Coordinates of C-alpha atoms in Angstrom, one line a residue:
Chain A
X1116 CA 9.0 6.6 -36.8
X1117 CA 12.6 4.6 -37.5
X1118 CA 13.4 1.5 -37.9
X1119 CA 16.1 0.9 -35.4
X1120 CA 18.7 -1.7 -34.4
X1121 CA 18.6 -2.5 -30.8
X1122 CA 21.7 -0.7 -29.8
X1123 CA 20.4 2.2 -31.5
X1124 CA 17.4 1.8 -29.1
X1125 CA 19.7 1.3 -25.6
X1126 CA 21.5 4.5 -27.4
X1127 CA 18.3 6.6 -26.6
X1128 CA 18.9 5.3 -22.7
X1129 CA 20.4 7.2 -20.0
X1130 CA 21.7 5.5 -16.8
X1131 CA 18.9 6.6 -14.0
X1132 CA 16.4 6.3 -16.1
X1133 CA 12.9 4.1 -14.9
X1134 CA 12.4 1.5 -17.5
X1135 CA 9.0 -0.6 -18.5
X1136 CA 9.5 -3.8 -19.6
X1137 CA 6.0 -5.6 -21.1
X1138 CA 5.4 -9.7 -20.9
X1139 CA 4.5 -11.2 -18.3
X1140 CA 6.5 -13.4 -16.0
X1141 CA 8.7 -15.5 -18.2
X1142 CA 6.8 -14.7 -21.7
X1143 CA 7.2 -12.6 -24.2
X1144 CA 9.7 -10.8 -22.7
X1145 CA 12.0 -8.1 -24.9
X1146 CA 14.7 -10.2 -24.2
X1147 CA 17.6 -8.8 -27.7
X1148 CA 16.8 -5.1 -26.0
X1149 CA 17.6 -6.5 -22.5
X1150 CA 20.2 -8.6 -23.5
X1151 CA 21.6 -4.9 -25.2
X1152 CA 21.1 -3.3 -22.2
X1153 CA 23.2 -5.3 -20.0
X1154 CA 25.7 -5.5 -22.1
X1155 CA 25.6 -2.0 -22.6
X1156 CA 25.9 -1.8 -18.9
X1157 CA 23.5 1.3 -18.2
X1158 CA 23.4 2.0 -14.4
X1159 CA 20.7 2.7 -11.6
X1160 CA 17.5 1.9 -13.8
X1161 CA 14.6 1.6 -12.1
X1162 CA 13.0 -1.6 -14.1
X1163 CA 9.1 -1.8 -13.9
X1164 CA 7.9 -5.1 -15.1
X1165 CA 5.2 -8.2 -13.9
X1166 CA 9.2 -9.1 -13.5
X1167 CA 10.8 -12.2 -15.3
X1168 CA 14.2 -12.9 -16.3
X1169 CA 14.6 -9.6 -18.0
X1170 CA 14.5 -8.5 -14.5
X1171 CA 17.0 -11.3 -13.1
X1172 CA 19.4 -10.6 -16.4
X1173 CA 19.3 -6.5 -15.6
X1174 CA 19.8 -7.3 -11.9
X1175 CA 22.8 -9.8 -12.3
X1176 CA 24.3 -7.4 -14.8
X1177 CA 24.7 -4.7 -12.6
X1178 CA 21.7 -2.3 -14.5
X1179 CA 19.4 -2.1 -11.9
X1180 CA 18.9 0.3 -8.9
X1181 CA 15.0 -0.6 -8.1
X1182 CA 12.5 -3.0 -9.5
X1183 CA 8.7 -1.9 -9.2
X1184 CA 6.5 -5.3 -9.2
X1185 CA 4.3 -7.5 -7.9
X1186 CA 6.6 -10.5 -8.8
X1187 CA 9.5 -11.6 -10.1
X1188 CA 9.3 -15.3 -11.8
X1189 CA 10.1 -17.6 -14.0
X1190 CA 7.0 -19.4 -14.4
X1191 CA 8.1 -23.0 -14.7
X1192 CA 11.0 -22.1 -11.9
X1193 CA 9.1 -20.3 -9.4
X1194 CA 11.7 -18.1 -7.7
X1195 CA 13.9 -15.9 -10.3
X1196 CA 17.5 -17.1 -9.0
X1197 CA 19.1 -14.0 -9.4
X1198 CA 16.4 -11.1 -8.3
X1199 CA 16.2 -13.5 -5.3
X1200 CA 20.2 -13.8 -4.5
X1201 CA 20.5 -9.7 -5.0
X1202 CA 17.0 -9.3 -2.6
X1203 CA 18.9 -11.2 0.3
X1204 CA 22.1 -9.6 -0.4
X1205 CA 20.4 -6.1 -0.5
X1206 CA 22.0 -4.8 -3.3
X1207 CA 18.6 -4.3 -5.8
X1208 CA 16.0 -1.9 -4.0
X1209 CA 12.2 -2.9 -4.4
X1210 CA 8.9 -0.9 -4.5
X1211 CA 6.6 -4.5 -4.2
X1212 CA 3.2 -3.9 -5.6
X1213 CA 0.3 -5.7 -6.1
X1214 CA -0.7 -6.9 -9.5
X1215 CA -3.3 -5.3 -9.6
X1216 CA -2.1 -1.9 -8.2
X1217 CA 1.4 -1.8 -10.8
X1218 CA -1.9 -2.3 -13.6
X1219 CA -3.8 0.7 -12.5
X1220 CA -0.4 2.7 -12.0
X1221 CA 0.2 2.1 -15.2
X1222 CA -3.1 3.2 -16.3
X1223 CA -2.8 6.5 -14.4
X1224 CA 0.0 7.4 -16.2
X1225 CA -1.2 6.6 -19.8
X1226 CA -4.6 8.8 -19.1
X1227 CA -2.0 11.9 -17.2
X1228 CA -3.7 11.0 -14.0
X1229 CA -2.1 11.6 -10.4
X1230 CA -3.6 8.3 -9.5
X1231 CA -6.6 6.0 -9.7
X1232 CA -8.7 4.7 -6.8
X1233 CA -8.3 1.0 -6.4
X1234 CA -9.2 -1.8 -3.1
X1235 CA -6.4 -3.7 -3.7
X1236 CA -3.6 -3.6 -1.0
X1237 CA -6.0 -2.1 1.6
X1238 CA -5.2 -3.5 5.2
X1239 CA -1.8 -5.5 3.9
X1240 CA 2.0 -4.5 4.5
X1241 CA 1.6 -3.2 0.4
X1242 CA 1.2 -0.2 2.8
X1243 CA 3.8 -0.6 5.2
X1244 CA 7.0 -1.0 2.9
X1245 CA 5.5 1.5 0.6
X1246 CA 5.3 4.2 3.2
X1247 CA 4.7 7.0 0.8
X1248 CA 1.4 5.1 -0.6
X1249 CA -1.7 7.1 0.3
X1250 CA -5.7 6.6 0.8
X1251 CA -8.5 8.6 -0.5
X1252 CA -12.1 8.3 1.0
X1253 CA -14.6 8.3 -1.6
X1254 CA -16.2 11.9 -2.1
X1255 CA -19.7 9.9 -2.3
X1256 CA -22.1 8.8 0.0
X1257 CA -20.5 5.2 0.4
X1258 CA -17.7 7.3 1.8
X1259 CA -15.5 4.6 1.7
X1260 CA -11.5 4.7 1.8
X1261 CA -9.2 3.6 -1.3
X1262 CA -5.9 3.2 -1.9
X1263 CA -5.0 6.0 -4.1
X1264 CA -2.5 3.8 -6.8
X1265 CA -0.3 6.9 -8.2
X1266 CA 0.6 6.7 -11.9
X1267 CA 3.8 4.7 -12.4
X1268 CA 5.1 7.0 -15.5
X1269 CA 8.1 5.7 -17.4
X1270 CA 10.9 7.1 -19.1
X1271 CA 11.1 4.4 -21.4
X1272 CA 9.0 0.7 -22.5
X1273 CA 10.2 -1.8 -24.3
X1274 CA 7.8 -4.5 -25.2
X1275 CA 7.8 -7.3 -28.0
X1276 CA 5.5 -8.0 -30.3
X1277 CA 5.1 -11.1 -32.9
X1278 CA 4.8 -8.7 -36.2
X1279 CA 5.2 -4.6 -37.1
X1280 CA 5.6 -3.1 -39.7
X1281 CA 8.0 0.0 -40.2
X1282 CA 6.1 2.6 -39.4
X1283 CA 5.9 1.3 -35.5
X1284 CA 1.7 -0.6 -35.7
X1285 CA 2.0 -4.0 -34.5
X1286 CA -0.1 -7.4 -33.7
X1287 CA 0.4 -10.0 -31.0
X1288 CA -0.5 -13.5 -32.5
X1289 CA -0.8 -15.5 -28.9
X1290 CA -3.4 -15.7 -26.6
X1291 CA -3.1 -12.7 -24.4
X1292 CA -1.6 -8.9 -25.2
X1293 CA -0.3 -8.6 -21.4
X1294 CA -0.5 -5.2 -20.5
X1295 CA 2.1 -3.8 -23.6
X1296 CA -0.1 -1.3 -25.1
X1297 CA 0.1 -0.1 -21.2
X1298 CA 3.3 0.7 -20.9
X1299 CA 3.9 2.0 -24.2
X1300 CA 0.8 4.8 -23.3
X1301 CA 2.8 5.1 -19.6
X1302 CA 5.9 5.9 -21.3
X1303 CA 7.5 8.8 -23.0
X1304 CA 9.7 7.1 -25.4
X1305 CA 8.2 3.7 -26.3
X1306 CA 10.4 0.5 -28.4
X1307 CA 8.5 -2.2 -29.9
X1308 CA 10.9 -5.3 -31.2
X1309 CA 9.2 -7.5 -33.2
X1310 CA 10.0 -11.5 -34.7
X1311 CA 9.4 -9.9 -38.2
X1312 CA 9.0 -6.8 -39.5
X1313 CA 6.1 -7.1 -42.3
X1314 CA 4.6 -5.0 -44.6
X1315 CA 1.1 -2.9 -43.6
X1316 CA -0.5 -5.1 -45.7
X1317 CA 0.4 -8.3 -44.5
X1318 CA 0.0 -7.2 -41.2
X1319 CA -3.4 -6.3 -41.4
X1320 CA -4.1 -9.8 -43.4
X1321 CA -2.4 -11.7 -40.1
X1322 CA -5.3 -11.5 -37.5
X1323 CA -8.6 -9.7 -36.8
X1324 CA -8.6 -6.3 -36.0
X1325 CA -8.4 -6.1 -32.6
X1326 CA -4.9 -8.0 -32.1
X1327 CA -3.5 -5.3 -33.4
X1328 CA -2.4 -4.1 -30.0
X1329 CA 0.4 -1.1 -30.6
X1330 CA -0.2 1.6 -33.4
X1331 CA 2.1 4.0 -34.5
X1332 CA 1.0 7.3 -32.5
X1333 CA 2.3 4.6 -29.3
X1334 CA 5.5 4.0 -30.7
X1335 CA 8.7 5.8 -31.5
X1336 CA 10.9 3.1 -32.4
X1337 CA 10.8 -0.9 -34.3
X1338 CA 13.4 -3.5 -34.1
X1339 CA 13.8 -6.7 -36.2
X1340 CA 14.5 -9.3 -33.6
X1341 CA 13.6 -13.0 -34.7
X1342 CA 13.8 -14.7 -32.0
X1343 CA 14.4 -11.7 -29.7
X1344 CA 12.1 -13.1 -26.8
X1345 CA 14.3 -16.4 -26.2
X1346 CA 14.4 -18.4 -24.1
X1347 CA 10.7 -16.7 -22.8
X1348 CA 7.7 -17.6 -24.7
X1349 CA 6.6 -16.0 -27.9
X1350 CA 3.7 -17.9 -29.3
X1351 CA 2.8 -19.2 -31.5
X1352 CA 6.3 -18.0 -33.0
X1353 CA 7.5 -20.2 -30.4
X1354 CA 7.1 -21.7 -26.5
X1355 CA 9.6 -21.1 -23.9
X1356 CA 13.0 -22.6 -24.2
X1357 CA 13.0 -24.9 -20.9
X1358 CA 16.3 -26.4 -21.3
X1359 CA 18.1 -22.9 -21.9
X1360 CA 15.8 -21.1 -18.9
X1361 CA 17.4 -24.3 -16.5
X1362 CA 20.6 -23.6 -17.6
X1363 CA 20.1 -19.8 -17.0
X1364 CA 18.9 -20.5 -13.6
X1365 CA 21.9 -22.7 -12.7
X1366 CA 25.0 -21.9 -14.2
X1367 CA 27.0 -19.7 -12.3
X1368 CA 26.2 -15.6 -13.6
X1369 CA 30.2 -15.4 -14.9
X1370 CA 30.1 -18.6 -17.1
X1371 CA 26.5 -17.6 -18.5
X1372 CA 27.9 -14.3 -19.3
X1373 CA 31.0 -15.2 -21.0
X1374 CA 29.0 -17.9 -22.9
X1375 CA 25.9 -16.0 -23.8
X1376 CA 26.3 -12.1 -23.5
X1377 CA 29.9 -11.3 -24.2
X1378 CA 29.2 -10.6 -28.0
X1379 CA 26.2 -9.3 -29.8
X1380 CA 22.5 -10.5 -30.7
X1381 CA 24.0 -12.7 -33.4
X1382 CA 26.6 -14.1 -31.7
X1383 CA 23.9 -14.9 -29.0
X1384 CA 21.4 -16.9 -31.1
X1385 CA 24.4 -18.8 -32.4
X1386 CA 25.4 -19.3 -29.3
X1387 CA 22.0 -20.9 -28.4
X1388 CA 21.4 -22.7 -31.8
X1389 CA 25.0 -24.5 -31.2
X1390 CA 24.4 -25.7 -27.8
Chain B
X1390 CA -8.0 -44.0 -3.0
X1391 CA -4.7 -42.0 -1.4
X1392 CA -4.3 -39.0 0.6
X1393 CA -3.9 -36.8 -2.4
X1394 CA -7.3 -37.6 -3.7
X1395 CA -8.8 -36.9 -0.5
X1396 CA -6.5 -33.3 -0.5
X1397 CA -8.3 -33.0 -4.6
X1398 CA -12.1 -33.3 -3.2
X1399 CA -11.0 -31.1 -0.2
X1400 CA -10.0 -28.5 -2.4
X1401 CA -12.9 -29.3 -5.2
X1402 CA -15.1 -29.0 -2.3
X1403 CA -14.1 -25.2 -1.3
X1404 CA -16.0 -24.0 -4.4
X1405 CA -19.5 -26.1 -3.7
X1406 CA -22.0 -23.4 -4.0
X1407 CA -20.4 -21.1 -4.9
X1408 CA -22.3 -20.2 -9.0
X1409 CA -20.9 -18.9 -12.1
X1410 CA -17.8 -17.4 -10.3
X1411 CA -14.1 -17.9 -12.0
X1412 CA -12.3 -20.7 -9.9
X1413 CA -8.7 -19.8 -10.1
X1414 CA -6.7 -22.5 -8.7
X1415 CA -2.7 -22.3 -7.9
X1416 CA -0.9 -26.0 -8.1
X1417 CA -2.0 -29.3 -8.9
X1418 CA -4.4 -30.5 -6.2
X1419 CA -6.5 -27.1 -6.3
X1420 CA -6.7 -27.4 -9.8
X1421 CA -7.4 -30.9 -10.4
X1422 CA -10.0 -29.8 -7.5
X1423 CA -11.8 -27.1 -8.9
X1424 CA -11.8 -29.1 -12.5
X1425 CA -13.9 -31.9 -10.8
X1426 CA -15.9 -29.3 -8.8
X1427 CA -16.6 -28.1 -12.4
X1428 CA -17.2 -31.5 -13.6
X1429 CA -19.6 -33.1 -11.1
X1430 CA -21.4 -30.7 -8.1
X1431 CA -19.9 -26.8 -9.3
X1432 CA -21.4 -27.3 -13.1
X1433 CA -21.2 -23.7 -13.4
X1434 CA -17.8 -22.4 -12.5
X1435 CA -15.2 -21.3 -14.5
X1436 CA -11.9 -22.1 -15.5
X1437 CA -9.2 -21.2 -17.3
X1438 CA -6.6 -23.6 -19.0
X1439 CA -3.8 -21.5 -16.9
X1440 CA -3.7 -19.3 -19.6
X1441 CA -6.2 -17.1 -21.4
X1442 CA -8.5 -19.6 -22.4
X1443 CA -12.1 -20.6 -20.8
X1444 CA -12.8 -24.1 -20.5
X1445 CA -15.4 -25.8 -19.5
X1446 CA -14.6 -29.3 -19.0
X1447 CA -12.2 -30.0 -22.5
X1448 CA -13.9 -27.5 -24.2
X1449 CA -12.7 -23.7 -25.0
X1450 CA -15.9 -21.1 -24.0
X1451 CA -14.0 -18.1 -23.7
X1452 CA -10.8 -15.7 -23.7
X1453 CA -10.2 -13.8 -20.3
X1454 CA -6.3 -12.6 -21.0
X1455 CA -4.7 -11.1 -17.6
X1456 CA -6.5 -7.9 -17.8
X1457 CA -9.2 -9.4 -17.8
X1458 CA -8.8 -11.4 -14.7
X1459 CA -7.9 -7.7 -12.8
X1460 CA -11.3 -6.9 -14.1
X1461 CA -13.0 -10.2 -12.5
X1462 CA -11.2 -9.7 -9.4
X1463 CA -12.2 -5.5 -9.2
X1464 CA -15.6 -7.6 -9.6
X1465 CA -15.9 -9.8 -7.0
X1466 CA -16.8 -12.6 -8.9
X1467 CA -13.7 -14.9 -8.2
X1468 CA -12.9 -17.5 -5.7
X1469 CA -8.8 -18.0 -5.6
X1470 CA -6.9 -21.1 -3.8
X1471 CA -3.6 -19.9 -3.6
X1472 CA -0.5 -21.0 -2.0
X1473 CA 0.8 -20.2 1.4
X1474 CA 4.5 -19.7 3.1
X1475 CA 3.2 -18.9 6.0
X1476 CA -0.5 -18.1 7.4
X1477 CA -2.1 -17.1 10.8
X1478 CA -4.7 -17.5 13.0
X1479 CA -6.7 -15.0 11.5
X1480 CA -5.6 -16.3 7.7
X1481 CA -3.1 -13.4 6.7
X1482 CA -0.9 -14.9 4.5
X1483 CA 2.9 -14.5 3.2
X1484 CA 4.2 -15.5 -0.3
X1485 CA 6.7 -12.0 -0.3
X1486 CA 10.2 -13.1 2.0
X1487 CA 10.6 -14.5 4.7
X1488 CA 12.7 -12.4 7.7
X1489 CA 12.5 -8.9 7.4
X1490 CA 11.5 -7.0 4.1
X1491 CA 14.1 -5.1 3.9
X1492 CA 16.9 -7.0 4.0
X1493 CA 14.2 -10.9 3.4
X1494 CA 16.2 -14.3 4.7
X1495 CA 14.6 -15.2 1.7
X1496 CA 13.3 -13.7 -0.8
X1497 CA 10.1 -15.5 -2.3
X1498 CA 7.8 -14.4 -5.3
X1499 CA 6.7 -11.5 -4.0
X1500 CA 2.6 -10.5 -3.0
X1501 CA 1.3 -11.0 -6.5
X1502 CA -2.0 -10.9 -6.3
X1503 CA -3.1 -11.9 -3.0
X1504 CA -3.3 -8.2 -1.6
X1505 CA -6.3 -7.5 -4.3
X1506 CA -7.7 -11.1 -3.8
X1507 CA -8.2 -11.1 -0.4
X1508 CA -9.9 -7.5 -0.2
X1509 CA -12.5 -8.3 -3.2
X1510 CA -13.5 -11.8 -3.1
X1511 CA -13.5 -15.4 -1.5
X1512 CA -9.7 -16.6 -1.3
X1513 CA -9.0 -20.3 0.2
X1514 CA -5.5 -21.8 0.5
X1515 CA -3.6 -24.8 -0.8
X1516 CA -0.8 -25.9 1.9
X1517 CA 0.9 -29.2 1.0
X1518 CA 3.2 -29.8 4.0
X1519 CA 1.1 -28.7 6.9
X1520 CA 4.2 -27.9 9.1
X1521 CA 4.8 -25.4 12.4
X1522 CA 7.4 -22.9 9.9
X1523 CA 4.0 -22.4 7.6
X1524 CA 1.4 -21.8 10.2
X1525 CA 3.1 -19.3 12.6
X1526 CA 1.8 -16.6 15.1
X1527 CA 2.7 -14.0 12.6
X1528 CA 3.4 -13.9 9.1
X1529 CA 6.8 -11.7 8.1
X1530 CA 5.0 -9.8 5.1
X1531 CA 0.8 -9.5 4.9
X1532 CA 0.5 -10.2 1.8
X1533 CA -3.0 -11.3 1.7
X1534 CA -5.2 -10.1 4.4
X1535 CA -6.7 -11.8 7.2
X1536 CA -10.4 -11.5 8.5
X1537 CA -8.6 -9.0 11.3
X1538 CA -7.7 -6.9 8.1
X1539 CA -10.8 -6.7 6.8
X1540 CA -10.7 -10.1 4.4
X1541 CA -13.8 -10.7 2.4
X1542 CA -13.8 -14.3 3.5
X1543 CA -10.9 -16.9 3.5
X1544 CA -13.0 -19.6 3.5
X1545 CA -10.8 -22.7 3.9
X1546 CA -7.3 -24.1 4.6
X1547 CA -6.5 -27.5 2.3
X1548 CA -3.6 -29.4 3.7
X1549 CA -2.0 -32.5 3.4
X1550 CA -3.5 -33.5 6.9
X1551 CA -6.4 -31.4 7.2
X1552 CA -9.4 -29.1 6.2
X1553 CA -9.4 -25.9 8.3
X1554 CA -11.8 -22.9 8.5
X1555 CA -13.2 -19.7 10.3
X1556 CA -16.3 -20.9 12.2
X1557 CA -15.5 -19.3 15.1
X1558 CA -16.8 -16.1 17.1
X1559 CA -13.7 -14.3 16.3
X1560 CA -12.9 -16.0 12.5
X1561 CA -9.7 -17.6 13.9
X1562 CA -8.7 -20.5 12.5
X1563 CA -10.1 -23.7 13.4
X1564 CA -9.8 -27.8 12.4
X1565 CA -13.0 -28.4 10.8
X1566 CA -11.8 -32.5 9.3
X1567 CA -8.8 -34.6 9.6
X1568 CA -7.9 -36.7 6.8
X1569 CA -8.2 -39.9 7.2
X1570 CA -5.2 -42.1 9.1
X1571 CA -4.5 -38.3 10.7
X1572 CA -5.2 -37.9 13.8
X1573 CA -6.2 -34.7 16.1
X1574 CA -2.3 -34.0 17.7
X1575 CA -0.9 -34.5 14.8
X1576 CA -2.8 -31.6 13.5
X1577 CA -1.8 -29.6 16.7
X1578 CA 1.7 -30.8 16.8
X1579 CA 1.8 -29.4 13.0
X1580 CA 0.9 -25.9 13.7
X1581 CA 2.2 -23.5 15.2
X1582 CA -0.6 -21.6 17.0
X1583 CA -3.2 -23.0 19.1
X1584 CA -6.3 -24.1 17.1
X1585 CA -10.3 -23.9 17.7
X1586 CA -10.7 -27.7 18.0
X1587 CA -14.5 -28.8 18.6
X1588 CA -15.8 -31.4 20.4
X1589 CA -16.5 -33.9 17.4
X1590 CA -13.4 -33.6 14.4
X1591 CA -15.1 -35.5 11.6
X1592 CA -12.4 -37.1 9.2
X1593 CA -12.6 -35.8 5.9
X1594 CA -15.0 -37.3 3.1
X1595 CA -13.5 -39.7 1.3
X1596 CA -13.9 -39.6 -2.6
X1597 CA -16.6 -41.6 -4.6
X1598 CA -15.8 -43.9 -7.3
X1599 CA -17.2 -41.5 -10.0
X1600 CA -14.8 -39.1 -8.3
X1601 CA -11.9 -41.3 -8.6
X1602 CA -12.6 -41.9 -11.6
X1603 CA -13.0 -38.4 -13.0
X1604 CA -9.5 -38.0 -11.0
X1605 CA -7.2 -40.9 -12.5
X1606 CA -9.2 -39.0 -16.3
X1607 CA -7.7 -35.5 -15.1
X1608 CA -4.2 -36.8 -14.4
X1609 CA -3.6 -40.0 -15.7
X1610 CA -0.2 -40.1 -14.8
X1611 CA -0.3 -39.8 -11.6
X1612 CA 1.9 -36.5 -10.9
X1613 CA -0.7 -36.0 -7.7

């Protein structure tokens, strides 16, 4: 276990590679690593995410060969602008999954399983644009026919987390864990960035038990990020920046680029503190 | 009283019946309808706060985070109004693109849930501009399924002009109300397959005062 910076993390990436990103929508989002990542300017990922603007900001930058989801959103803007612009341009390629389905996927992979039985997508085009998807009839006497979900294994997750402490255990503080601890157990090389790293002490005193989500046998790698999910949600550290996530969604890609990605982390959150 | 409280007891009034099920509403008429389902007639539904919380009327009662709500749809025990960019006859729905998926005209949310929805439990559907471009012959991309896919029940279509349902021989779509000041063609005129239309179209039930009441509480300023 290391403590890392977050270009020392994009550093363990390889152009190709397929990519987990935890959150959910437009929260709590790994937003420094992404923000790394484009400017880094890795090629042909394939990103799997319940997609937000880590996928629009990996899409625009030119990162991103496919994206594996059931959505890509902003939450409070329905339609991410720039997944959407590179959809209808047909420059991003797109394995479309239900919810569902990407969360038993996921769950294939962390138990080493080929796939997992599941309803969902069952008589829908799911099937049709995913023409490699199969069904399984039950071996028992209801003898009835599933979609057989295979495991979506990644090379990499990066997920981010409220507190950790060094050696790579960490707590979420909000209301819901998403499915992080999921893609850290799909993946084989797993990056937690945290808003602070604490002690082992401190972060057992932060919470019950059970929010401790990530332990250190899931982890390879922990960034110090304050403020590393911005402008998504990361509560209660903090809600989502509204005013920034309009201006990402409107200002033309070359502008926001030059304003906000041209330098590093730092010279990022200055950027946003001075606006 | 305005049309948009008649569209919230439309939509409150998909879940009548329907027991300790999670109510999971998309957009501000279904969910100001399923909180005064829970409030007056559905006592025992539940709700979230959009979030991970349980509440039942103000009050927190529980935590279901997202996995959780996989979990409650593998179940069964869920009753969805979602949106709709477009729907058929037979109530397969499109949120995904619109044109073709591989190259979409335009690219919408994507299927989210609605694949897993419709194929486990009872999904009904929110459509605020009833219009010919929503209800077409075919949808572009089934994302949920219709009762010719083997839906579990899509039980009714809320629009700003009218209640539909599936209480016909085949489960094709048909008007069951029209709201008031709407009449029967404009219904017709709005869609854009023909429609099971019975004999007798009752208009919609208006709300009660209790209702109206409970709805000017829920959203006080009037966003509806």
């Amino acid at each position: 276990m290391t403590v890392l910076s977050v270009d020392d993390v994009v550093a363990e990436l390889r152009d190709g590679m397929t990519v987990g990103i935890g959150g959910w929508g437009s929260r709590r989002k790994p937003m420094a690593l992404v923000r790394a990542v484009c400017r880094a300017g890795l090629r042909d990922l394939t990103v799997v995410s319940y997609g937000g603007p880590d996928v629009g900001l990996l899409v625009a930058a030119g990162c991103v060969r496919r994206v594996v989801t059931g959505f890509v959103s902003l939450d409070s803007i329905p339609l991410e602008p720039h997944f959407r612009r590179a959809r209808e341009a047909g420059t991003v390629e797109l394995t479309e999954y239900d919810e569902g389905m990407l969360h038993w996927g996921l769950l294939a992979a962390a138990h080493r399983l080929p796939f997992l039985p599941i309803r969902a997508g069952l008589g829908s085009d799911v099937m049709t644009v995913n023409p490699g998807l199969r069904t399984v009839r039950s071996p028992y006497p209801d003898r009835s026919d599933l979609v057989a979900m295979p495991a979506v294994t990644l090379d990499a997750a990066l997920v981010h987390l409220n507190r950790a402490d060094r050696r790579g255990n960490a707590r979420y503080l909000g209301p819901d864990p998403y499915f992080d601890d999921l893609f850290c157990l799909a993946a084989r090389r797993r990056f937690v960035s945290c808003e602070r790293l604490v002690s082992t002490a401190d972060l057992i005193d932060q919470g019950p038990p059970q929010g401790l989500l990530l332990n250190r046998m899931m982890v390879d790698g922990v960034v110090e990020t304050p403020h590393g999910a911005h402008f998504t949600s990361c509560v209660p550290d903090y809600d989502r920046d509204e005013a920034f996530q309009r201006e990402y969604a409107t200002a033309d890609w070359a502008t926001f680029r030059a304003t906000y990605l041209d330098g590093d982390e730092d010279d990022y959150q200055k950027a946003v503190a001075a606006r | 009283m305005s049309r948009a409280d008649v569209c919230v007891v439309a939509c409150a009034e998909a879940w009548r019946g329907d027991g300790p099920v999670l109510a999971s509403p998309t957009g501000l008429i279904p969910r100001l309808g399923a909180r005064l389902a829970q409030l007056t007639f559905a006592p025992e539904l539940l709700l979230t706060d959009g979030e991970a919380t349980l509440l039942h009327g103000d009050e927190p009662e529980g935590w279901l985070p997202f996995r959780a709500v996989f979990g409650v749809v593998a179940a069964g025990t869920r009753h969805v109004m979602m949106g709709a960019s477009q729907l058929d006859r037979f109530g397969n729905q499109n949120i995904s693109c619109v044109g073709d998926w591989h190259r979409p005209t335009r690219q919408l949310l994507g299927v989210r849930g609605a694949p897993g929805n419709t194929v486990n439990h009872t999904t009904s559907y929110w459509v605020p501009r009833h219009q010919p471009r929503v209800f077409v012959d075919r949808v572009d991309m089934v994302s949920g399924i219709g009762h010719d896919r083997g839906a579990v029940e899509i039980r009714v279509v809320v629009t700003d002009l009218a209640v539909l349902d599936f209480a016909t021989p085949d489960r094709s779509m048909r008007l069951r109300s029209v709201h008031p000041g709407v009449t029967v063609a404009d219904v017709l005129a709005a869609t854009g397959f023909p429609l099971t239309v019975p004999s007798e179209v009752p208009v919609t039930r208006e709300p009660t005062g209790t209702e109206l009441a409970i709805i000017e509480r829920l959203d006080p300023d009037g966003r509806r």
